[in-house]
């Protein structure tokens, strides 16, 4: 299990909504195609994506994960953040591209 | 227990209500493994999205019994002209809005087939009835 607070030690990541203090995640899945996430994601993983719609949050609720990492260029609305907060889903924004997030995580031992 | 939910065509914001309700029910009962609940609700969400994207609207019902769950999705058309073709990975007639929401890559029916224990589809131009059955099994432990 990886700790969100450890991920946030790199200042390229920023939490956008109130977060659980000790949020953990177990592996990541990166995609902008939510149907593949439905098929492959396991509970407690983190999703890396640039799709920031209600569908992304609904997916998190169905699959049972509560960390979404939004990559560079993802647009985040107040409505999206509000719903994420209600559903206790933590939204992290980064200026990294998807592959840069993966590289960073591998380098720092998250993966 | 049987319950029914309306599904509104084209409304991605409201898609997932039925599956969320089902998930709450299953979690509350504490009788089902977590992986089983995820499998059922993921398939249910995929089916909801399918109705949102491809139909003029419909509804879903779910029936929960001890270790089996039956989901039924009904819509009012326009139907699936070639079900075999629609089941092929990558085949899609989805619109741009579906793509912007992360769906519409032709994986939906295939996902439902793999996530459920049985999938049956009946379709005509007047509408489609999709049924999925689930039973707690080895892959849920």
mmCIF file of C-alpha atoms in Angstrom:
data_model
loop_
_atom_site.group_PDB
_atom_site.id
_atom_site.type_symbol
_atom_site.label_atom_id
_atom_site.label_comp_id
_atom_site.label_asym_id
_atom_site.label_seq_id
_atom_site.Cartn_x
_atom_site.Cartn_y
_atom_site.Cartn_z
ATOM 1 C CA UNK A 1 0.000 0.000 0.000
ATOM 2 C CA UNK A 2 1.212 3.515 -0.797
ATOM 3 C CA UNK A 3 0.466 6.613 1.196
ATOM 4 C CA UNK A 4 -0.948 9.701 -0.515
ATOM 5 C CA UNK A 5 1.045 11.980 1.765
ATOM 6 C CA UNK A 6 4.239 10.381 0.432
ATOM 7 C CA UNK A 7 3.143 11.021 -3.141
ATOM 8 C CA UNK A 8 2.477 14.658 -2.262
ATOM 9 C CA UNK A 9 6.080 15.156 -1.141
ATOM 10 C CA UNK A 10 6.674 15.943 -4.800
ATOM 11 C CA UNK A 11 5.277 19.439 -5.303
ATOM 12 C CA UNK A 12 4.086 18.585 -8.796
ATOM 13 C CA UNK A 13 1.010 17.091 -7.082
ATOM 14 C CA UNK A 14 -1.686 19.102 -5.340
ATOM 15 C CA UNK A 15 -4.800 17.953 -3.496
ATOM 16 C CA UNK A 16 -7.843 19.888 -4.719
ATOM 17 C CA UNK A 17 -10.433 18.868 -2.140
ATOM 18 C CA UNK A 18 -10.495 17.973 1.542
ATOM 19 C CA UNK A 19 -8.796 14.643 1.892
ATOM 20 C CA UNK A 20 -8.763 11.789 4.342
ATOM 21 C CA UNK A 21 -5.701 12.187 6.559
ATOM 22 C CA UNK A 22 -4.169 8.802 5.936
ATOM 23 C CA UNK A 23 -5.343 7.851 2.467
ATOM 24 C CA UNK A 24 -3.675 4.772 1.063
ATOM 25 C CA UNK A 25 -3.799 3.331 -2.429
ATOM 26 C CA UNK A 26 -2.715 0.008 -3.822
ATOM 27 C CA UNK A 27 -1.342 0.341 -7.335
ATOM 28 C CA UNK A 28 -2.552 2.593 -10.120
ATOM 29 C CA UNK A 29 -4.397 2.307 -13.392
ATOM 30 C CA UNK A 30 -3.912 4.918 -16.085
ATOM 31 C CA UNK A 31 -6.454 5.494 -18.829
ATOM 32 C CA UNK A 32 -8.751 8.042 -20.411
ATOM 33 C CA UNK A 33 -11.102 5.289 -21.485
ATOM 34 C CA UNK A 34 -13.285 4.535 -18.499
ATOM 35 C CA UNK A 35 -14.593 1.269 -19.934
ATOM 36 C CA UNK A 36 -11.130 -0.223 -19.610
ATOM 37 C CA UNK A 37 -10.954 1.036 -16.036
ATOM 38 C CA UNK A 38 -14.278 -0.666 -15.274
ATOM 39 C CA UNK A 39 -12.845 -3.890 -16.540
ATOM 40 C CA UNK A 40 -9.382 -3.793 -15.024
ATOM 41 C CA UNK A 41 -9.374 -1.684 -11.873
ATOM 42 C CA UNK A 42 -9.424 -3.232 -8.436
ATOM 43 C CA UNK A 43 -10.646 -1.679 -5.192
ATOM 44 C CA UNK A 44 -8.272 0.811 -3.553
ATOM 45 C CA UNK A 45 -6.261 1.495 -6.702
ATOM 46 C CA UNK A 46 -5.692 5.081 -7.852
ATOM 47 C CA UNK A 47 -6.902 6.195 -11.272
ATOM 48 C CA UNK A 48 -4.642 8.396 -13.387
ATOM 49 C CA UNK A 49 -6.672 10.156 -16.058
ATOM 50 C CA UNK A 50 -7.517 13.469 -17.660
ATOM 51 C CA UNK A 51 -11.260 12.713 -17.766
ATOM 52 C CA UNK A 52 -12.757 14.878 -15.027
ATOM 53 C CA UNK A 53 -16.484 14.295 -15.414
ATOM 54 C CA UNK A 54 -19.193 12.830 -13.224
ATOM 55 C CA UNK A 55 -18.589 9.554 -15.015
ATOM 56 C CA UNK A 56 -15.112 9.395 -13.490
ATOM 57 C CA UNK A 57 -16.561 9.836 -10.012
ATOM 58 C CA UNK A 58 -19.323 7.307 -10.652
ATOM 59 C CA UNK A 59 -16.696 4.845 -11.764
ATOM 60 C CA UNK A 60 -14.743 5.409 -8.557
ATOM 61 C CA UNK A 61 -17.866 4.726 -6.546
ATOM 62 C CA UNK A 62 -18.643 1.530 -8.440
ATOM 63 C CA UNK A 63 -15.148 0.088 -8.371
ATOM 64 C CA UNK A 64 -14.452 1.315 -4.844
ATOM 65 C CA UNK A 65 -11.394 3.470 -5.123
ATOM 66 C CA UNK A 66 -11.061 6.946 -3.678
ATOM 67 C CA UNK A 67 -8.069 8.563 -5.316
ATOM 68 C CA UNK A 68 -8.129 10.170 -8.763
ATOM 69 C CA UNK A 69 -4.991 11.791 -10.141
ATOM 70 C CA UNK A 70 -5.806 14.274 -12.885
ATOM 71 C CA UNK A 71 -3.017 14.893 -15.333
ATOM 72 C CA UNK A 72 -1.918 18.010 -17.170
ATOM 73 C CA UNK A 73 -4.655 19.802 -19.127
ATOM 74 C CA UNK A 74 -7.524 18.160 -17.234
ATOM 75 C CA UNK A 75 -10.132 20.801 -16.473
ATOM 76 C CA UNK A 76 -11.676 20.671 -13.023
ATOM 77 C CA UNK A 77 -15.043 22.247 -12.283
ATOM 78 C CA UNK A 78 -16.423 23.223 -8.887
ATOM 79 C CA UNK A 79 -19.312 20.801 -9.462
ATOM 80 C CA UNK A 80 -16.875 17.978 -10.001
ATOM 81 C CA UNK A 81 -14.936 18.817 -6.846
ATOM 82 C CA UNK A 82 -18.103 19.215 -4.823
ATOM 83 C CA UNK A 83 -19.399 15.815 -5.802
ATOM 84 C CA UNK A 84 -15.976 14.233 -5.233
ATOM 85 C CA UNK A 85 -15.909 15.685 -1.729
ATOM 86 C CA UNK A 86 -19.421 14.429 -0.993
ATOM 87 C CA UNK A 87 -18.413 10.951 -2.097
ATOM 88 C CA UNK A 88 -15.125 11.100 -0.167
ATOM 89 C CA UNK A 89 -13.054 10.789 -3.319
ATOM 90 C CA UNK A 90 -9.754 12.631 -3.204
ATOM 91 C CA UNK A 91 -8.781 14.592 -6.292
ATOM 92 C CA UNK A 92 -5.110 15.236 -6.931
ATOM 93 C CA UNK A 93 -4.018 17.488 -9.778
ATOM 94 C CA UNK A 94 -0.607 17.324 -11.359
ATOM 95 C CA UNK A 95 1.155 19.171 -14.138
ATOM 96 C CA UNK A 96 2.711 15.886 -15.217
ATOM 97 C CA UNK A 97 1.508 14.004 -18.265
ATOM 98 C CA UNK A 98 0.270 10.460 -17.669
ATOM 99 C CA UNK A 99 3.556 8.768 -18.500
ATOM 100 C CA UNK A 100 5.434 11.259 -16.328
ATOM 101 C CA UNK A 101 3.278 10.321 -13.348
ATOM 102 C CA UNK A 102 4.098 6.664 -13.919
ATOM 103 C CA UNK A 103 7.812 7.408 -14.264
ATOM 104 C CA UNK A 104 7.748 9.475 -11.066
ATOM 105 C CA UNK A 105 5.964 6.720 -9.182
ATOM 106 C CA UNK A 106 8.364 4.071 -10.353
ATOM 107 C CA UNK A 107 11.377 6.232 -9.490
ATOM 108 C CA UNK A 108 10.064 6.869 -5.997
ATOM 109 C CA UNK A 109 9.126 3.254 -5.370
ATOM 110 C CA UNK A 110 5.334 3.484 -5.441
ATOM 111 C CA UNK A 111 5.146 0.949 -8.269
ATOM 112 C CA UNK B 1 -36.319 -7.632 -3.310
ATOM 113 C CA UNK B 2 -37.086 -5.932 -6.626
ATOM 114 C CA UNK B 3 -36.463 -2.270 -7.383
ATOM 115 C CA UNK B 4 -36.783 -0.111 -10.503
ATOM 116 C CA UNK B 5 -34.836 2.960 -11.676
ATOM 117 C CA UNK B 6 -35.399 5.255 -14.631
ATOM 118 C CA UNK B 7 -32.450 5.922 -16.967
ATOM 119 C CA UNK B 8 -32.467 9.144 -18.983
ATOM 120 C CA UNK B 9 -31.007 9.183 -22.490
ATOM 121 C CA UNK B 10 -27.988 11.430 -22.999
ATOM 122 C CA UNK B 11 -27.654 12.364 -19.331
ATOM 123 C CA UNK B 12 -24.191 11.334 -18.174
ATOM 124 C CA UNK B 13 -24.517 13.287 -14.943
ATOM 125 C CA UNK B 14 -27.392 11.167 -13.709
ATOM 126 C CA UNK B 15 -26.040 7.907 -15.085
ATOM 127 C CA UNK B 16 -24.947 5.730 -12.215
ATOM 128 C CA UNK B 17 -27.839 6.492 -9.881
ATOM 129 C CA UNK B 18 -29.323 3.039 -10.236
ATOM 130 C CA UNK B 19 -25.979 1.309 -9.815
ATOM 131 C CA UNK B 20 -25.132 3.474 -6.799
ATOM 132 C CA UNK B 21 -28.416 2.551 -5.187
ATOM 133 C CA UNK B 22 -27.754 -1.117 -5.844
ATOM 134 C CA UNK B 23 -24.267 -0.781 -4.386
ATOM 135 C CA UNK B 24 -25.573 0.845 -1.215
ATOM 136 C CA UNK B 25 -28.041 -1.996 -0.806
ATOM 137 C CA UNK B 26 -25.439 -4.714 -1.311
ATOM 138 C CA UNK B 27 -22.908 -3.064 0.995
ATOM 139 C CA UNK B 28 -25.528 -2.544 3.645
ATOM 140 C CA UNK B 29 -26.531 -6.195 3.615
ATOM 141 C CA UNK B 30 -22.941 -7.219 4.492
ATOM 142 C CA UNK B 31 -23.633 -10.595 2.907
ATOM 143 C CA UNK B 32 -21.572 -10.203 -0.245
ATOM 144 C CA UNK B 33 -17.797 -10.167 -0.825
ATOM 145 C CA UNK B 34 -16.393 -6.785 -1.817
ATOM 146 C CA UNK B 35 -15.148 -8.071 -5.176
ATOM 147 C CA UNK B 36 -18.591 -9.469 -5.952
ATOM 148 C CA UNK B 37 -20.229 -6.126 -5.209
ATOM 149 C CA UNK B 38 -17.700 -4.362 -7.423
ATOM 150 C CA UNK B 39 -18.280 -6.838 -10.237
ATOM 151 C CA UNK B 40 -22.065 -6.477 -10.093
ATOM 152 C CA UNK B 41 -22.036 -2.697 -9.797
ATOM 153 C CA UNK B 42 -19.399 -2.178 -12.486
ATOM 154 C CA UNK B 43 -21.431 -4.244 -14.927
ATOM 155 C CA UNK B 44 -24.560 -2.405 -13.875
ATOM 156 C CA UNK B 45 -22.901 0.972 -14.432
ATOM 157 C CA UNK B 46 -21.658 -0.103 -17.839
ATOM 158 C CA UNK B 47 -25.193 -1.131 -18.776
ATOM 159 C CA UNK B 48 -26.606 2.153 -17.506
ATOM 160 C CA UNK B 49 -24.105 4.057 -19.616
ATOM 161 C CA UNK B 50 -25.098 1.958 -22.599
ATOM 162 C CA UNK B 51 -28.734 3.003 -22.223
ATOM 163 C CA UNK B 52 -27.664 6.641 -21.793
ATOM 164 C CA UNK B 53 -25.516 6.576 -24.928
ATOM 165 C CA UNK B 54 -27.475 4.437 -27.326
ATOM 166 C CA UNK B 55 -31.180 4.611 -26.512
ATOM 167 C CA UNK B 56 -33.990 7.105 -26.217
ATOM 168 C CA UNK B 57 -34.289 6.204 -22.545
ATOM 169 C CA UNK B 58 -35.255 3.261 -20.416
ATOM 170 C CA UNK B 59 -35.144 1.759 -16.985
ATOM 171 C CA UNK B 60 -33.437 -0.939 -14.978
ATOM 172 C CA UNK B 61 -34.665 -3.334 -12.366
ATOM 173 C CA UNK B 62 -32.682 -5.405 -9.965
ATOM 174 C CA UNK B 63 -33.676 -8.436 -8.015
ATOM 175 C CA UNK B 64 -31.518 -9.485 -5.098
ATOM 176 C CA UNK B 65 -31.857 -12.924 -3.591
ATOM 177 C CA UNK B 66 -29.553 -14.703 -1.182
ATOM 178 C CA UNK B 67 -26.503 -15.379 -3.366
ATOM 179 C CA UNK B 68 -27.820 -14.413 -6.786
ATOM 180 C CA UNK B 69 -28.604 -11.079 -8.383
ATOM 181 C CA UNK B 70 -30.509 -10.402 -11.568
ATOM 182 C CA UNK B 71 -30.263 -7.087 -13.391
ATOM 183 C CA UNK B 72 -32.599 -6.149 -16.222
ATOM 184 C CA UNK B 73 -32.180 -3.133 -18.468
ATOM 185 C CA UNK B 74 -35.004 -2.123 -20.786
ATOM 186 C CA UNK B 75 -34.941 0.694 -23.293
ATOM 187 C CA UNK B 76 -37.277 2.042 -25.939
ATOM 188 C CA UNK B 77 -35.050 1.755 -28.951
ATOM 189 C CA UNK B 78 -33.685 2.074 -31.528
ATOM 190 C CA UNK B 79 -32.361 -1.418 -30.808
ATOM 191 C CA UNK B 80 -29.190 -3.246 -31.785
ATOM 192 C CA UNK B 81 -29.393 -4.320 -35.440
ATOM 193 C CA UNK B 82 -26.581 -6.883 -35.197
ATOM 194 C CA UNK B 83 -25.915 -8.143 -31.666
ATOM 195 C CA UNK B 84 -22.996 -10.325 -32.728
ATOM 196 C CA UNK B 85 -21.263 -7.336 -34.301
ATOM 197 C CA UNK B 86 -22.047 -5.143 -31.294
ATOM 198 C CA UNK B 87 -20.384 -7.705 -29.009
ATOM 199 C CA UNK B 88 -17.098 -7.383 -30.869
ATOM 200 C CA UNK B 89 -14.442 -5.408 -28.995
ATOM 201 C CA UNK B 90 -13.901 -2.032 -30.590
ATOM 202 C CA UNK B 91 -17.164 -1.878 -32.515
ATOM 203 C CA UNK B 92 -19.033 1.254 -31.528
ATOM 204 C CA UNK B 93 -21.699 3.625 -32.779
ATOM 205 C CA UNK B 94 -21.219 6.029 -29.874
ATOM 206 C CA UNK B 95 -21.196 9.790 -30.280
ATOM 207 C CA UNK B 96 -18.572 12.427 -29.507
ATOM 208 C CA UNK B 97 -20.207 13.233 -26.156
ATOM 209 C CA UNK B 98 -19.768 9.622 -25.089
ATOM 210 C CA UNK B 99 -16.098 9.799 -25.988
ATOM 211 C CA UNK B 100 -15.660 13.004 -23.988
ATOM 212 C CA UNK B 101 -17.068 11.159 -20.987
ATOM 213 C CA UNK B 102 -14.579 8.328 -21.373
ATOM 214 C CA UNK B 103 -16.919 5.836 -22.996
ATOM 215 C CA UNK B 104 -17.939 4.687 -26.439
ATOM 216 C CA UNK B 105 -14.935 2.626 -27.457
ATOM 217 C CA UNK B 106 -16.911 -0.514 -28.122
ATOM 218 C CA UNK B 107 -16.085 -2.307 -24.889
ATOM 219 C CA UNK B 108 -19.368 -2.028 -23.014
ATOM 220 C CA UNK B 109 -21.172 -5.207 -24.003
ATOM 221 C CA UNK B 110 -17.963 -7.171 -23.817
ATOM 222 C CA UNK B 111 -17.268 -5.891 -20.319
ATOM 223 C CA UNK B 112 -20.771 -6.836 -19.245
ATOM 224 C CA UNK B 113 -20.320 -10.314 -20.626
ATOM 225 C CA UNK B 114 -17.050 -10.805 -18.772
ATOM 226 C CA UNK B 115 -18.212 -9.290 -15.504
ATOM 227 C CA UNK B 116 -21.515 -11.150 -15.328
ATOM 228 C CA UNK B 117 -22.097 -14.877 -15.029
ATOM 229 C CA UNK B 118 -24.738 -14.788 -17.743
ATOM 230 C CA UNK B 119 -25.673 -12.115 -20.233
ATOM 231 C CA UNK B 120 -28.692 -12.295 -22.525
ATOM 232 C CA UNK B 121 -29.789 -9.646 -24.997
ATOM 233 C CA UNK B 122 -33.044 -9.374 -26.905
ATOM 234 C CA UNK B 123 -33.335 -6.461 -29.263
ATOM 235 C CA UNK B 124 -35.678 -5.063 -31.892
ATOM 236 C CA UNK B 125 -36.166 -1.561 -33.329
ATOM 237 C CA UNK B 126 -38.698 -0.978 -30.550
ATOM 238 C CA UNK B 127 -36.127 -1.544 -27.841
ATOM 239 C CA UNK B 128 -33.618 -3.744 -26.106
ATOM 240 C CA UNK B 129 -33.833 -5.968 -23.063
ATOM 241 C CA UNK B 130 -30.491 -6.821 -21.529
ATOM 242 C CA UNK B 131 -30.337 -9.217 -18.613
ATOM 243 C CA UNK B 132 -27.344 -10.043 -16.434
ATOM 244 C CA UNK B 133 -27.189 -12.688 -13.751
ATOM 245 C CA UNK B 134 -24.603 -12.919 -11.007
ATOM 246 C CA UNK B 135 -23.778 -15.552 -8.460
ATOM 247 C CA UNK B 136 -21.094 -15.361 -5.821
ATOM 248 C CA UNK B 137 -18.211 -17.511 -7.037
ATOM 249 C CA UNK B 138 -14.504 -18.243 -6.736
ATOM 250 C CA UNK B 139 -13.454 -15.098 -8.569
ATOM 251 C CA UNK B 140 -15.135 -12.975 -5.900
ATOM 252 C CA UNK B 141 -13.121 -14.279 -2.979
#
